[in-house]
GROMACS .gro file of C-alpha atoms in nm:
model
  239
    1UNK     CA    1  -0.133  -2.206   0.486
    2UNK     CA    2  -0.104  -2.439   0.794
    3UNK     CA    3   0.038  -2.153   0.958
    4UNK     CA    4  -0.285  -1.933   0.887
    5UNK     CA    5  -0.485  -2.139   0.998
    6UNK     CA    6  -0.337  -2.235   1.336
    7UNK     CA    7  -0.311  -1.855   1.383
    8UNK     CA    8  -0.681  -1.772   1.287
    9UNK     CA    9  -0.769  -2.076   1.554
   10UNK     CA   10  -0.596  -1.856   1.848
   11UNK     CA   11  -0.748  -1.566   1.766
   12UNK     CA   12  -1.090  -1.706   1.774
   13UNK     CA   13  -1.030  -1.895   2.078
   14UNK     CA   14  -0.890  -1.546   2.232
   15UNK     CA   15  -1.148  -1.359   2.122
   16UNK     CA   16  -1.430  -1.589   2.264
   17UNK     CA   17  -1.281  -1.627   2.608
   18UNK     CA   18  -1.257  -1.262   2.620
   19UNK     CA   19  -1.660  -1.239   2.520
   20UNK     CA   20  -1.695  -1.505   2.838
   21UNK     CA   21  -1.465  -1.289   3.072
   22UNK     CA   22  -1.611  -0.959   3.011
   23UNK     CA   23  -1.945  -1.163   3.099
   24UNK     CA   24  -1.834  -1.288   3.427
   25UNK     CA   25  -1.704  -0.954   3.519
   26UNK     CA   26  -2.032  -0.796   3.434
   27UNK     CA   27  -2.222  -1.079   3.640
   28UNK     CA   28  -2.258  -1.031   4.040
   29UNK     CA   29  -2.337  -1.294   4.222
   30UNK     CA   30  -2.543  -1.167   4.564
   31UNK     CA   31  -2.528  -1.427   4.856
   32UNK     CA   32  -2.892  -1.316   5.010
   33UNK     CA   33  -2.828  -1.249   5.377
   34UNK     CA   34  -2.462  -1.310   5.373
   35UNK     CA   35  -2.352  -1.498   5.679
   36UNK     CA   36  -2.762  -1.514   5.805
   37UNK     CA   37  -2.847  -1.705   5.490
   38UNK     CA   38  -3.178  -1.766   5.336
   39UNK     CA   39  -3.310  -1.868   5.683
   40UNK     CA   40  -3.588  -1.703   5.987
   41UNK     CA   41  -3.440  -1.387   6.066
   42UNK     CA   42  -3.432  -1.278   6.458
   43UNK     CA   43  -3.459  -0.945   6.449
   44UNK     CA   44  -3.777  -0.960   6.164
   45UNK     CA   45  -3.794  -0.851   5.813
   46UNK     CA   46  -3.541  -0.535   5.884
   47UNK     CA   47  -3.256  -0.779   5.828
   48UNK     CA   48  -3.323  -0.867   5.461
   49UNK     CA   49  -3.422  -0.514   5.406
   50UNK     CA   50  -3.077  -0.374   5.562
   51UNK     CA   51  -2.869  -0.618   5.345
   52UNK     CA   52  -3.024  -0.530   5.027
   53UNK     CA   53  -2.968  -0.134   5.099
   54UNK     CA   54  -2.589  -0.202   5.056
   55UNK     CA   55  -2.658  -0.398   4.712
   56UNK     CA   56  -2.629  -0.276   4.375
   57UNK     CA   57  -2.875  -0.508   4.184
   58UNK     CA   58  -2.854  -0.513   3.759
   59UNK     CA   59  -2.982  -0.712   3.494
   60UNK     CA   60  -2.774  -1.064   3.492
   61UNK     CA   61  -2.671  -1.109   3.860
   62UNK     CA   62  -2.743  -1.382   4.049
   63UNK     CA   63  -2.919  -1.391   4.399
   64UNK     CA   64  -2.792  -1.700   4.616
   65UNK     CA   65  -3.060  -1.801   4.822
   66UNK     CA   66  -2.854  -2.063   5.053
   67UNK     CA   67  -3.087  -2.310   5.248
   68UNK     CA   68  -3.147  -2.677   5.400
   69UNK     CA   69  -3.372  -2.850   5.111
   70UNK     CA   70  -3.685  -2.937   5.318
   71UNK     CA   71  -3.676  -2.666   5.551
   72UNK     CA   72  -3.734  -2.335   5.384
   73UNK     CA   73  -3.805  -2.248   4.969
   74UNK     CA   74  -3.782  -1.944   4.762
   75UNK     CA   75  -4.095  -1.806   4.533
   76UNK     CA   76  -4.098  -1.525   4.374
   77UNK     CA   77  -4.468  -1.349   4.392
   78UNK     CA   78  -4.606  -1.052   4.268
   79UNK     CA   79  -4.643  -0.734   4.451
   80UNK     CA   80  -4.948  -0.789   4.574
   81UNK     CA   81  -4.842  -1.105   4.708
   82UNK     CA   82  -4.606  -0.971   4.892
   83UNK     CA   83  -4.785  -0.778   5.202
   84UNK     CA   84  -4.966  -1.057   5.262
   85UNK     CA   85  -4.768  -1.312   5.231
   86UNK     CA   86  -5.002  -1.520   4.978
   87UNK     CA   87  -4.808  -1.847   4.852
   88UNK     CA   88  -5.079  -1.913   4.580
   89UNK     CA   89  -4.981  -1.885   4.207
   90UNK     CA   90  -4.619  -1.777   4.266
   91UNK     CA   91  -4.419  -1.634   3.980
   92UNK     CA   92  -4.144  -1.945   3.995
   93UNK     CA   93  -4.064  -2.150   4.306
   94UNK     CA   94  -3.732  -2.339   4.405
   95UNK     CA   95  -3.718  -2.600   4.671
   96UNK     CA   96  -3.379  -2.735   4.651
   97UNK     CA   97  -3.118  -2.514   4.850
   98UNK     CA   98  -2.912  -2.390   4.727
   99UNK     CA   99  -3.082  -2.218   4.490
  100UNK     CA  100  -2.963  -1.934   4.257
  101UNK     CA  101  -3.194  -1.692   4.087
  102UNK     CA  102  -3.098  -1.510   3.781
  103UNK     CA  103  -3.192  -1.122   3.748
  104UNK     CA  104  -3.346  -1.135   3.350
  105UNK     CA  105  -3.567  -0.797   3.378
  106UNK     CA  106  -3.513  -0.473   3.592
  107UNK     CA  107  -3.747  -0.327   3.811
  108UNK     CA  108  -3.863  -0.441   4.166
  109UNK     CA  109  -3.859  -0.810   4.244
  110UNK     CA  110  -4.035  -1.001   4.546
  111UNK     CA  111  -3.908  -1.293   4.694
  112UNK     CA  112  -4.085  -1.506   5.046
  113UNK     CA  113  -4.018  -1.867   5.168
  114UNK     CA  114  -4.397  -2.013   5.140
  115UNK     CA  115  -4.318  -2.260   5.389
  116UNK     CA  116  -4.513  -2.209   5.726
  117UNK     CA  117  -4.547  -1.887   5.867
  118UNK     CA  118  -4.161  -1.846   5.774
  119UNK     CA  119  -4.264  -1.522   5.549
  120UNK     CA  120  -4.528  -1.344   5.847
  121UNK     CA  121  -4.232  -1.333   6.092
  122UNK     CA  122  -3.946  -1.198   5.847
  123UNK     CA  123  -3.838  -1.469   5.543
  124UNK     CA  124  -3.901  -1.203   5.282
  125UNK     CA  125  -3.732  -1.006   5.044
  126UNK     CA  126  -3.743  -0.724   4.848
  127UNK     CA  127  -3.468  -0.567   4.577
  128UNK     CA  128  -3.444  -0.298   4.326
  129UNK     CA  129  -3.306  -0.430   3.987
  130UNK     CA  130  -3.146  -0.180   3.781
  131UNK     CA  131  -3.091  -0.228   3.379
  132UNK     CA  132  -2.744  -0.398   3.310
  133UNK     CA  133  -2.454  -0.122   3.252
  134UNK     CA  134  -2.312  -0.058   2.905
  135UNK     CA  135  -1.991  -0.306   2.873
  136UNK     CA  136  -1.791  -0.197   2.616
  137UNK     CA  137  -1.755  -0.452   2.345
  138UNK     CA  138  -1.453  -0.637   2.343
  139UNK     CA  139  -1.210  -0.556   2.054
  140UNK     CA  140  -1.101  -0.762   1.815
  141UNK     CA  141  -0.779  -0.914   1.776
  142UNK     CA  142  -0.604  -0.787   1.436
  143UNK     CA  143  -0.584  -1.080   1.203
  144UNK     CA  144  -0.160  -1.085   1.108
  145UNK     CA  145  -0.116  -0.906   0.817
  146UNK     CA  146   0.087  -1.085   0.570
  147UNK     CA  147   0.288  -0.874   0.410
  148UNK     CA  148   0.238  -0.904   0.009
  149UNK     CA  149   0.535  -0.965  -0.159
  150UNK     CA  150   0.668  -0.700  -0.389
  151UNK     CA  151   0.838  -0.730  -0.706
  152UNK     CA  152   1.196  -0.566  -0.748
  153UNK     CA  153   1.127  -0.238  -0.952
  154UNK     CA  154   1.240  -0.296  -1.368
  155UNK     CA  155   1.551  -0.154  -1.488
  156UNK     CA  156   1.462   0.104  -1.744
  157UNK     CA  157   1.672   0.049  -2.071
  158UNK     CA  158   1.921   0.337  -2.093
  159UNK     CA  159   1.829   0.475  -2.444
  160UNK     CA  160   2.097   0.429  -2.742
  161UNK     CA  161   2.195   0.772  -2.840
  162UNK     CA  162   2.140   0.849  -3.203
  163UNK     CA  163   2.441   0.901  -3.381
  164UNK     CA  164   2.456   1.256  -3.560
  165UNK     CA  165   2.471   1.241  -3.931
  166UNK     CA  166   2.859   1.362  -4.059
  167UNK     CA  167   2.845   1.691  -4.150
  168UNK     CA  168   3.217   1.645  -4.270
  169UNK     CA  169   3.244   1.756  -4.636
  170UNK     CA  170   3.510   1.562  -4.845
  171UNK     CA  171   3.783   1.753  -5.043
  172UNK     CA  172   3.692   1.765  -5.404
  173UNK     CA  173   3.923   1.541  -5.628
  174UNK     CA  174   4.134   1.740  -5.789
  175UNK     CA  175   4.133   1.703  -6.135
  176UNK     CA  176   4.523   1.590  -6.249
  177UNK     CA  177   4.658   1.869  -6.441
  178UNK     CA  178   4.685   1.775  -6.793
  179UNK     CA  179   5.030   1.634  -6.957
  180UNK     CA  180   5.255   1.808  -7.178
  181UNK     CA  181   5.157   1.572  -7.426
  182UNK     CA  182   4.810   1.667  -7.404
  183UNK     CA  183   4.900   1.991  -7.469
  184UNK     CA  184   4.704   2.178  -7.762
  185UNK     CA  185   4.940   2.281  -8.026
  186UNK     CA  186   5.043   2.618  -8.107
  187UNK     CA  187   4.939   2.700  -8.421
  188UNK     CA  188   5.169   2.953  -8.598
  189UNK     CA  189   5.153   3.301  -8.684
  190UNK     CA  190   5.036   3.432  -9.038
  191UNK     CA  191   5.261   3.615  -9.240
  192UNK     CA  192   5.225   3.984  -9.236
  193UNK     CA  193   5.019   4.048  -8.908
  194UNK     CA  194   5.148   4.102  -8.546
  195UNK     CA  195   5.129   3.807  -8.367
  196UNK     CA  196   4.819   3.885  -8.089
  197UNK     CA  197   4.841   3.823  -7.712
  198UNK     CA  198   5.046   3.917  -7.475
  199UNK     CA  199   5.274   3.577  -7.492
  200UNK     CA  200   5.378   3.701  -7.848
  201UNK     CA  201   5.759   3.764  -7.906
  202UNK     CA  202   5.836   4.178  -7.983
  203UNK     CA  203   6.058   4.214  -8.261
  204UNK     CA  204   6.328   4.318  -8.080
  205UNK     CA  205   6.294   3.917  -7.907
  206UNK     CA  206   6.528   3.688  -8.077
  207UNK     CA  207   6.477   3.443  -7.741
  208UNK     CA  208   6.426   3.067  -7.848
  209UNK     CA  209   6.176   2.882  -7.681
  210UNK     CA  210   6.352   2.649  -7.443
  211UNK     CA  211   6.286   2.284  -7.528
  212UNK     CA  212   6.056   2.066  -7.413
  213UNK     CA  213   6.107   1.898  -7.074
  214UNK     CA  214   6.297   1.582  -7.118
  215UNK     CA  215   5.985   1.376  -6.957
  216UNK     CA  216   5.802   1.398  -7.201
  217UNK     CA  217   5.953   1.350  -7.543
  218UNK     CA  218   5.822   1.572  -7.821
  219UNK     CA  219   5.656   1.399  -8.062
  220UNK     CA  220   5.762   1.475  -8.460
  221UNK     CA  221   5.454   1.648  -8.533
  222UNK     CA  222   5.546   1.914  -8.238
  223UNK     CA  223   5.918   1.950  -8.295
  224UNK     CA  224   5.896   2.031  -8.667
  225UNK     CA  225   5.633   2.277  -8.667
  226UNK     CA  226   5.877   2.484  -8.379
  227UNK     CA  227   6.161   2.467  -8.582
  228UNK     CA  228   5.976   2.618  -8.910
  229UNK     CA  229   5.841   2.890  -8.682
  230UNK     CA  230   6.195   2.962  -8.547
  231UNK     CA  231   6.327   3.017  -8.928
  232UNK     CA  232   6.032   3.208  -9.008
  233UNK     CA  233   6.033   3.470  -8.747
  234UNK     CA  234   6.389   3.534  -8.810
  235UNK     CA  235   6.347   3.598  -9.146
  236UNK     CA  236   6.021   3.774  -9.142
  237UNK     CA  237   6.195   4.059  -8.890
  238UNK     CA  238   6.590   4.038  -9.062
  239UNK     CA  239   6.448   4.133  -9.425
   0.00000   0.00000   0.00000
């Protein structure tokens, strides 16, 4: 903050000296009668009158009337005044050499040394005073811009993909095919009727049914009802 503040100092003090220069510029200072002076010209009035043709005149210059204090004053009168060279009621006066007159209002300003006879023979002056000329305002000196500081831009999260639901169908369990021992058992055939189904022995089929596979051990209930089948087929087809 130290640092602002030095900085806003500079460009105040900048800025005002740059008001005062542009001022100084604009303000003309006129030494009346150049080398001559503010003194009895020898030639007459036409002197004063020559000098100021090759004047510009404007609002805030300064006529430099230079003159020994004692000898001659300045006073400036009104128009009427001027002809005549009255030194009554003057508009202001200064005695003191040298003296310097500041231009506040344009228009046509009158100026005679009331001293003597010093304005009848030629001590007189009259100028043209034009309104001051536009001076372009000074511009200001940009304040420093301090640059704001900017945050670092925020990640985005990357979004956690959804997993898709499994579609994946599992096998059926198959069902474990029954035992032999489970096995219904066969009943057996009536006496007197065809055995039905397409499993049933022709008559001309004397084949015996194999026996049971030796993992399974038939039980006494399945083996003896076989056996009594076996003995009645043969005898039911033999008679």
């Amino acid at each position: 903050m130290s640092g602002l503040k030095f900085n806003l100092v500079v460009i105040m003090a900048l800025m005002l000296a740059s008001v005062q220069f542009h001022d100084t510029v604009a303000q003309t200072t006129h030494v009346v009668g150049d080398a001559l002076g503010w003194n009895i010209p020898p030639n007459g009035p036409s002197a004063y009158t020559t000098w100021a043709s090759g004047q510009t005149f404007r609002v805030g210059d300064v006529l430099l009337f230079n003159f020994t204090t004692g000898f001659h004053n300045v006073a400036e009168v009104a128009q009427a005044a001027y002809a005549p060279c009255t030194t009554a009621n003057p508009i202001s006066i200064a005695t003191t050499g040298p003296a310097r007159v500041t231009l506040n209002a344009p228009g046509t300003h009158y100026y005679i040394c009331t001293v003597g006879t010093h304005c009848q023979i030629g001590q007189k002056l009259t100028i043209n005073v034009s309104a001051a000329s536009a001076t372009p305002a000074p511009s200001p000196t940009p304040a420093p811009v301090i640059p704001t500081p900017v945050s670092p831009p925020t990640a985005t999260p990357t979004p956690t993909p959804t997993p898709a639901p499994s579609t994946t169908t599992s096998p059926p369990t198959s069902s474990p095919a029954p035992s032999s021992d489970e096995a219904s058992p066969i009943s057996p055939p009536t006496f007197g009727q065809s055995p039905s189904g397409s499993n049933a022995p022709s008559p001309t089929d004397t084949t015996i049914l194999p026996p049971p596979s030796p993992s399974s051990a038939p039980s006494f209930t399945t083996v003896v009802p076989f056996t009594f089948l076996a003995i009645a087929l043969a005898f039911f087809y033999y008679i």
